[in-house]
mmCIF file of C-alpha atoms in Angstrom:
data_model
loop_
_atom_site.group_PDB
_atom_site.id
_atom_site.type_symbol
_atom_site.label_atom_id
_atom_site.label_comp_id
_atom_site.label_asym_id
_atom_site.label_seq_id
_atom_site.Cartn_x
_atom_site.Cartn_y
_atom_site.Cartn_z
ATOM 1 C CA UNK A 1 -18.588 3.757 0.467
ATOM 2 C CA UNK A 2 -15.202 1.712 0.417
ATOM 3 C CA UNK A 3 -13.991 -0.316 2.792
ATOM 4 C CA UNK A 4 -10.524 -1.417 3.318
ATOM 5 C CA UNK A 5 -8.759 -4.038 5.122
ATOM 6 C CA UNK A 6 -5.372 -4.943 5.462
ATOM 7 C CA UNK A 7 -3.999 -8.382 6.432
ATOM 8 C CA UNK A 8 -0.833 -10.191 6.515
ATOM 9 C CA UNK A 9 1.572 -8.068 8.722
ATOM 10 C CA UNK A 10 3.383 -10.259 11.374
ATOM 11 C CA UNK A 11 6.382 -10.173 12.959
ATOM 12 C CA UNK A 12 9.212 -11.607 10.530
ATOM 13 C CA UNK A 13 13.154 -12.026 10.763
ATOM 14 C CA UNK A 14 15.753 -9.133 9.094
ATOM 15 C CA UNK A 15 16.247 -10.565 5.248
ATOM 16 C CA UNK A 16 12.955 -12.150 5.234
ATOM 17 C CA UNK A 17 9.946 -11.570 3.433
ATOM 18 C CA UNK A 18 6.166 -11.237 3.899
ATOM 19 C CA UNK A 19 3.183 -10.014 1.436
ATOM 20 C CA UNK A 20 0.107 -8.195 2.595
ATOM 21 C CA UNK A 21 -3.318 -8.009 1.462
ATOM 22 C CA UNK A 22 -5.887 -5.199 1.154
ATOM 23 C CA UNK A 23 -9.381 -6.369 0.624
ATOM 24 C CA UNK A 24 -11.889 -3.874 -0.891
ATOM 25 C CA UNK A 25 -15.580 -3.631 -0.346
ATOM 26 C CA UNK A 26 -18.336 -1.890 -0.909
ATOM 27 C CA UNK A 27 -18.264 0.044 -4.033
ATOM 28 C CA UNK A 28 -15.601 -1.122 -6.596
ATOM 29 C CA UNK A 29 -12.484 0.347 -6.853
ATOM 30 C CA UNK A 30 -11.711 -1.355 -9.981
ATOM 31 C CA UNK A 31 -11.271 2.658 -11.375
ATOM 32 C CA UNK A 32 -9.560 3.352 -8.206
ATOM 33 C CA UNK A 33 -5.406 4.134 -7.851
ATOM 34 C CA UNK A 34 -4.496 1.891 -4.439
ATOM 35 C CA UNK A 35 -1.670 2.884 -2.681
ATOM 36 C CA UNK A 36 0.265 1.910 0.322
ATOM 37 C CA UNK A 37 1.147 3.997 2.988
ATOM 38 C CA UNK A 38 3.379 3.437 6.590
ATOM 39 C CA UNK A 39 4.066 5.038 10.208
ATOM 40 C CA UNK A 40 6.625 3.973 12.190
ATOM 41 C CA UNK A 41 5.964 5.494 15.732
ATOM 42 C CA UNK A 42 7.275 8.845 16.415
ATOM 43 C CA UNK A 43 7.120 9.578 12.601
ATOM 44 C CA UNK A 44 4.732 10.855 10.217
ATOM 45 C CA UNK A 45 2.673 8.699 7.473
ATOM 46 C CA UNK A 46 5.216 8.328 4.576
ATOM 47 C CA UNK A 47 4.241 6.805 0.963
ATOM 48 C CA UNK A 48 5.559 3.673 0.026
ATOM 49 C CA UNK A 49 4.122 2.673 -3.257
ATOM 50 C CA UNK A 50 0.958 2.932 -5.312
ATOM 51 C CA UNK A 51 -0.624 1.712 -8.635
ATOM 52 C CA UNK A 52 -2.775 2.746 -11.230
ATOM 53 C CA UNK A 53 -6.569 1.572 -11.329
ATOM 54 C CA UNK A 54 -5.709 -0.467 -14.524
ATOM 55 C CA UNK A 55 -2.385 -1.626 -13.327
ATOM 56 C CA UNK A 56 -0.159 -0.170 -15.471
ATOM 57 C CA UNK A 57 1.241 2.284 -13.882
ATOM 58 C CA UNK A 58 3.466 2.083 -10.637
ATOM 59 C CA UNK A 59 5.516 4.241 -8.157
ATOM 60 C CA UNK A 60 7.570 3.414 -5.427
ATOM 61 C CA UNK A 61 9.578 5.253 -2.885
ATOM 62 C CA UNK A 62 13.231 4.887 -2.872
ATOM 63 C CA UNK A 63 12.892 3.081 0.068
ATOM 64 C CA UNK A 64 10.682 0.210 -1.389
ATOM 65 C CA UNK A 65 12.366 0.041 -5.106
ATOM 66 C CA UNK A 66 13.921 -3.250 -5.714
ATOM 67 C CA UNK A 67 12.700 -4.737 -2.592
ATOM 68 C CA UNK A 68 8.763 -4.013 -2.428
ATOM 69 C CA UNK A 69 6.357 -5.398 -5.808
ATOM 70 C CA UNK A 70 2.896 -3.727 -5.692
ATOM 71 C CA UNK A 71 -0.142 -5.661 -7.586
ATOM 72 C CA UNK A 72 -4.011 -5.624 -7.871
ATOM 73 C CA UNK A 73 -6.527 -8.426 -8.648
ATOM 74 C CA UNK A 74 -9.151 -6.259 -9.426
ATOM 75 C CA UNK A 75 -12.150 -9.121 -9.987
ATOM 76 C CA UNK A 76 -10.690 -10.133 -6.269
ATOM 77 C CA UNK A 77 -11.042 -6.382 -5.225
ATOM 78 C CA UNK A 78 -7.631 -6.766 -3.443
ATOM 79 C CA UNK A 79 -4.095 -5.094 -3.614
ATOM 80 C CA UNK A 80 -0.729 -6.964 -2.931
ATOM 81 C CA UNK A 81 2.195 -5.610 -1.578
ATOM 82 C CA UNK A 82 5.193 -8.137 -1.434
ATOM 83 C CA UNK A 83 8.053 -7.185 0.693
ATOM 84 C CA UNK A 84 11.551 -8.990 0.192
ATOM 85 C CA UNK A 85 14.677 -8.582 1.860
ATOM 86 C CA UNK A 86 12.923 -6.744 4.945
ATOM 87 C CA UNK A 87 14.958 -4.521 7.065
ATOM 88 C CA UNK A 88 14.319 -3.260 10.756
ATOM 89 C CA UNK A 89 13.396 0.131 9.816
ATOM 90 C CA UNK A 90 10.984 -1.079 7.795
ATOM 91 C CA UNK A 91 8.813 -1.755 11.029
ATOM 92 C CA UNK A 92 5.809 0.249 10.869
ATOM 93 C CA UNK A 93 1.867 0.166 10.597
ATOM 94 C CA UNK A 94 1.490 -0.334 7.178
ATOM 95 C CA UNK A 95 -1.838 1.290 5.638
ATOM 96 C CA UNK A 96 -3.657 0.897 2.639
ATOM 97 C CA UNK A 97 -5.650 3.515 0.806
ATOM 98 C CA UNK A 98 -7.702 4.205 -2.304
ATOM 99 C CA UNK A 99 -7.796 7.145 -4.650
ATOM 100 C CA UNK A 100 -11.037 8.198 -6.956
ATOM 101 C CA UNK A 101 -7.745 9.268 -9.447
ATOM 102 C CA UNK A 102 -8.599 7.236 -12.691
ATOM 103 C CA UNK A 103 -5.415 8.354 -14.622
ATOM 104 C CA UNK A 104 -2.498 9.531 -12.442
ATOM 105 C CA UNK A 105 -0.360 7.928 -9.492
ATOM 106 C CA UNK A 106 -0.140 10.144 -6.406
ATOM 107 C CA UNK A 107 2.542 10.055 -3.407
ATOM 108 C CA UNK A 108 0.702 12.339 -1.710
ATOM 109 C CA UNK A 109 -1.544 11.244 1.602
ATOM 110 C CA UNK A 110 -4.295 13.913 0.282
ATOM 111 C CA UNK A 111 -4.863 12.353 -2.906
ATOM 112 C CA UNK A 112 -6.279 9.092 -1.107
ATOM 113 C CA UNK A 113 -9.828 9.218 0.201
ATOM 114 C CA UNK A 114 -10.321 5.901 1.426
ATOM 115 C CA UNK A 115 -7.974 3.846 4.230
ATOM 116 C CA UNK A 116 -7.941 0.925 6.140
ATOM 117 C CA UNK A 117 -6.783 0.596 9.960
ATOM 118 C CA UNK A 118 -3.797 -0.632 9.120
ATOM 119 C CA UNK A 119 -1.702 -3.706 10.067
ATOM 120 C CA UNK A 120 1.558 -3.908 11.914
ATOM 121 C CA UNK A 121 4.683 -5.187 10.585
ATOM 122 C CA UNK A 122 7.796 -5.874 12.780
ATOM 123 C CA UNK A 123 11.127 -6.725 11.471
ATOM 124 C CA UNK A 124 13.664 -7.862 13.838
ATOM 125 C CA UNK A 125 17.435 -7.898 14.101
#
């Protein structure tokens, strides 16, 4: 089993910036794609960005490109996701998960297998 848990979500000022943390343990997910995933209430879980088990290999939504950097320490076990120039719709409960995918990057929330509960991020105005 894999267990994941996400820190560093807070409540931070339009234009600002804040990085959060997804701590893996368990079995390794060095092989493992990581993604991150966020849900806004009323809406549905949308993709953000993800990254390949080796760390060569990135996507990121439209949304996140040019504002949001995605990274893994893999002898740390944890995935980064740095968020500049936040914006108020970016508030959301922002998730991480972990695919057993060893070669591709998937958007898709049925790819991942493994998630953690999530940690809130607020952006104000």
């Amino acid at each position: 089993q894999v267990q994941l848990v996400e820190s560093g979500g807070g409540l931070v000022q339009a234009g600002g910036s804040l990085k959060l943390s997804c701590a893996a343990s368990g079995r390794t997910f060095s092989r493992y794609a990581m993604g991150w995933f966020r849900q806004a209430p009323g809406k549905e879980r949308e993709f953000v960005v993800a990254i390949s088990w080796s760390g060569g290999r990135t996507a990121y939504a439209d949304s996140a490109k040019g504002r949001f950097t995605i990274s893994r320490d893999n002898a740390k076990n944890t995935v980064y996701l740095r968020m500049n120039s936040l914006k108020p719709e970016d508030t959301a409960v922002y998730y991480c998960a972990a695919s057993s995918e060893t070669v591709f990057v998937h958007r898709e929330l049925k790819e991942y297998t493994y998630w953690g509960q999530g940690t809130q991020v607020t952006v104000s105005s």
